[in-house]
Coordinates of C-alpha atoms in Angstrom, one line a residue:
Chain A
K1 CA 92.4 90.4 81.4
A2 CA 92.1 94.1 82.8
G3 CA 94.4 94.5 85.9
V4 CA 93.7 97.1 88.7
T5 CA 92.7 100.0 87.4
Q6 CA 93.5 103.1 89.6
T7 CA 92.4 107.0 89.7
P8 CA 93.6 109.4 89.9
R9 CA 97.4 108.4 89.2
Y10 CA 98.2 111.6 91.1
L11 CA 96.5 113.8 93.1
I12 CA 97.9 117.0 94.4
K13 CA 95.7 119.2 97.4
T14 CA 95.5 121.5 100.4
R15 CA 94.7 121.0 104.1
G16 CA 91.6 120.9 104.9
Q17 CA 90.2 119.8 101.6
Q18 CA 88.5 116.5 100.6
V19 CA 89.9 113.9 98.5
T20 CA 87.8 110.7 96.7
L21 CA 89.9 108.1 95.2
S22 CA 88.7 105.0 92.3
C23 CA 89.9 101.7 92.1
S24 CA 88.1 99.2 89.3
P25 CA 88.8 95.6 90.6
I26 CA 89.8 93.3 87.9
S27 CA 86.0 91.6 86.0
G28 CA 84.3 88.9 88.3
H29 CA 86.4 90.2 91.5
R30 CA 83.7 90.7 94.3
S31 CA 86.9 91.9 97.6
V32 CA 88.5 94.9 97.7
S33 CA 91.4 96.5 100.3
W34 CA 92.6 99.6 100.5
Y35 CA 96.2 100.3 102.2
Q36 CA 98.2 103.7 102.6
Q37 CA 102.3 103.3 102.0
T38 CA 104.1 106.4 103.5
P39 CA 107.7 106.8 103.7
G40 CA 107.5 106.9 108.1
Q41 CA 104.6 104.7 108.8
G42 CA 105.2 102.0 105.9
L43 CA 102.3 100.1 104.6
Q44 CA 98.9 100.6 106.3
F45 CA 95.2 98.5 106.3
L46 CA 92.8 100.7 105.6
F47 CA 89.6 99.0 105.2
E48 CA 88.2 95.8 103.1
Y49 CA 84.5 95.5 101.1
F50 CA 83.3 92.3 99.4
S51 CA 79.7 92.1 98.3
E52 CA 78.8 96.0 99.4
T53 CA 79.7 95.6 102.2
Q54 CA 82.9 95.9 104.9
R55 CA 84.4 93.3 106.1
N56 CA 87.5 94.6 108.3
K57 CA 88.5 97.8 108.6
G58 CA 92.2 99.3 110.2
N59 CA 93.2 101.9 112.2
F60 CA 92.6 105.3 110.8
P61 CA 90.8 108.1 111.5
G62 CA 86.7 109.1 110.5
R63 CA 88.0 111.2 108.0
F64 CA 88.7 107.8 105.5
S65 CA 85.8 106.3 105.1
G66 CA 85.0 103.9 101.9
R67 CA 83.0 102.1 100.2
Q68 CA 81.9 99.5 97.9
F69 CA 79.2 100.2 94.4
S70 CA 76.9 96.7 93.2
N71 CA 79.8 96.3 90.3
S72 CA 83.1 96.4 92.8
R73 CA 84.3 99.0 92.8
S74 CA 85.3 100.6 94.9
E75 CA 85.9 104.3 96.5
M76 CA 87.2 105.3 99.5
N77 CA 87.3 109.2 100.9
V78 CA 89.0 111.4 103.2
S79 CA 87.8 114.2 104.5
T80 CA 89.6 117.8 105.9
L81 CA 92.9 116.4 104.5
E82 CA 95.9 116.8 106.8
L83 CA 99.5 117.0 105.8
G84 CA 100.2 113.8 107.3
D85 CA 97.6 112.0 104.8
S86 CA 100.1 112.1 101.4
A87 CA 100.5 108.7 100.9
L88 CA 101.0 106.5 98.1
Y89 CA 97.4 104.9 98.5
L90 CA 97.0 101.1 96.8
C91 CA 93.8 99.3 96.1
A92 CA 94.7 95.7 95.7
S93 CA 91.6 93.3 94.1
S94 CA 91.1 89.6 95.1
L95 CA 88.6 86.7 93.8
I96 CA 87.6 85.2 97.0
A97 CA 87.7 81.3 96.2
G98 CA 87.2 79.2 100.1
E99 CA 90.6 80.1 101.9
Q100 CA 92.7 80.7 99.2
E101 CA 92.8 83.9 97.9
T102 CA 95.3 85.7 95.2
Q103 CA 95.3 89.7 95.4
Y104 CA 96.4 91.9 92.6
F105 CA 97.0 95.3 93.4
G106 CA 96.7 98.7 90.8
P107 CA 99.4 100.8 90.1
G108 CA 98.4 103.1 93.4
T109 CA 97.1 107.0 93.3
R110 CA 99.5 109.5 94.5
L111 CA 98.5 112.1 97.1
L112 CA 100.3 114.8 97.9
V113 CA 98.5 117.5 100.2
L114 CA 100.2 121.2 100.4
Chain B
A1 CA 100.0 93.7 120.6
Q2 CA 100.2 92.3 117.2
S3 CA 103.3 93.0 115.3
V4 CA 106.2 92.0 113.0
A5 CA 109.2 92.3 112.9
Q6 CA 111.5 92.1 109.7
P7 CA 115.2 92.2 111.6
E8 CA 117.4 93.1 108.4
D9 CA 116.4 96.2 106.9
Q10 CA 118.7 95.0 104.0
V11 CA 119.8 90.9 102.4
N12 CA 122.8 91.3 100.3
V13 CA 122.8 87.6 98.8
A14 CA 124.8 86.6 95.7
E15 CA 123.3 85.7 92.1
G16 CA 122.1 81.4 92.5
N17 CA 122.7 81.7 96.0
P18 CA 119.6 80.5 97.7
L19 CA 118.1 83.3 100.0
T20 CA 116.4 84.0 103.1
V21 CA 114.7 87.2 103.8
K22 CA 113.0 87.1 108.1
C23 CA 110.3 87.8 109.4
T24 CA 108.6 87.0 113.1
Y25 CA 105.5 87.8 114.4
S26 CA 103.2 88.5 117.8
V27 CA 99.4 87.9 117.6
S28 CA 96.8 87.0 120.4
G29 CA 94.9 84.0 118.1
N30 CA 96.3 81.7 114.7
P31 CA 97.2 84.0 112.0
Y32 CA 97.4 84.9 108.3
L33 CA 100.4 85.5 107.7
F34 CA 101.3 87.4 103.8
W35 CA 104.6 87.8 101.5
Y36 CA 104.4 90.7 99.5
V37 CA 106.8 91.8 96.9
Q38 CA 107.0 95.7 95.5
Y39 CA 110.1 96.4 92.6
P40 CA 111.7 99.8 92.5
N41 CA 108.9 101.7 90.2
R42 CA 106.0 99.1 90.1
G43 CA 103.4 98.3 92.8
L44 CA 103.1 96.3 95.6
Q45 CA 102.7 92.4 94.6
F46 CA 101.3 89.4 96.4
L47 CA 103.6 86.7 97.3
L48 CA 102.0 83.7 99.1
K49 CA 99.8 83.4 101.5
Y50 CA 99.5 80.7 105.0
I51 CA 96.5 79.7 107.0
T52 CA 96.7 76.8 107.6
G53 CA 97.8 73.1 107.3
D54 CA 101.1 72.7 106.1
N55 CA 104.6 74.3 107.3
L56 CA 106.0 74.8 103.2
V57 CA 103.7 77.5 101.1
K58 CA 105.1 77.2 97.5
G59 CA 104.2 81.2 96.3
S60 CA 105.0 83.2 92.6
Y61 CA 108.6 83.6 90.9
G62 CA 109.9 80.7 93.1
F63 CA 109.5 81.7 96.5
E64 CA 108.4 79.9 99.4
A65 CA 107.4 80.2 102.9
E66 CA 108.2 78.7 106.9
F67 CA 105.5 78.6 109.1
N68 CA 107.2 77.8 111.9
K69 CA 104.8 78.3 114.6
S70 CA 107.3 77.4 118.4
Q71 CA 109.5 80.3 117.1
T72 CA 106.4 82.6 115.7
S73 CA 108.4 83.4 112.2
F74 CA 107.3 82.8 108.7
H75 CA 110.7 83.3 106.6
L76 CA 110.7 83.9 103.6
K77 CA 113.0 81.7 101.3
K78 CA 114.1 80.9 97.5
P79 CA 116.6 78.0 96.4
S80 CA 118.4 80.1 93.8
A81 CA 118.6 84.1 94.0
L82 CA 118.1 86.2 91.0
V83 CA 119.4 89.4 89.9
S84 CA 115.4 90.7 89.3
D85 CA 114.6 89.2 93.2
S86 CA 116.3 92.5 93.7
A87 CA 113.3 94.5 95.9
L88 CA 112.0 95.5 98.7
Y89 CA 109.6 92.5 100.7
F90 CA 107.3 93.3 103.7
C91 CA 105.8 90.5 105.6
A92 CA 101.7 90.9 107.2
V93 CA 100.0 89.1 109.6
R94 CA 96.0 88.9 109.8
D95 CA 94.7 88.2 114.0
T96 CA 92.1 86.1 113.0
E97 CA 90.3 85.3 115.6
S98 CA 90.3 88.9 117.2
G99 CA 86.4 89.9 117.9
G100 CA 85.1 91.9 115.4
Y101 CA 87.8 93.3 112.9
Q102 CA 90.7 91.4 112.3
K103 CA 93.7 93.7 112.6
V104 CA 95.9 93.3 109.5
T105 CA 99.5 94.4 110.8
F106 CA 102.7 94.9 108.3
G107 CA 106.7 94.9 108.6
T108 CA 108.6 97.5 107.8
G109 CA 110.2 96.4 104.9
T110 CA 112.8 94.3 104.6
K111 CA 115.1 95.3 100.6
L112 CA 116.4 92.7 98.9
Q113 CA 119.5 93.4 97.0
V114 CA 121.1 90.2 94.5
I115 CA 124.7 90.5 93.5
P116 CA 125.0 89.6 89.7

């Protein structure tokens, strides 16, 4: 079974631009979560989607948005990029079975904002 | 305010010895607690999750974690450390009783170094 895939793997943008990152979960998984990892702020939770609905959201400004499609693939968008948005963006998928939930992470997208 | 503390930036342990990586938390309601591991040049991996019930949670790679409500701790343990366990470990808490969105907070991470 294929793992979680994230595209692109590396991205360079300039301040003010926008970016869209994609995450394809493991087949059959309906939950997708997004995280940001930076040296300064560490790991932070961005969003969680389940069956196309945003189920949870972290404390990020409105420039950060996401969505999930009917095939469970998810995208996150960051508009008006700032230097501080440079980070590793991680996506995780999970098969929700009651409260027993194992997350599987993708390799991440490394975004550099210049 | 919700918080997670991993008081040790680095833990060194000899191969074959038991290891403990500490985590304490503060939440307003009942927590879900998680441990993750990040190996060098590899992605983040889920180790285990505490929801409710047994205070000892078993996870991947022989790891387990002990939930202690009175001490608000969720320490990660393994009876016998392997060199391959050397990695960065993160504790996280999710507040299940916050209205609306459930706040998720990560610790700053603890680097585990297993010495051959």
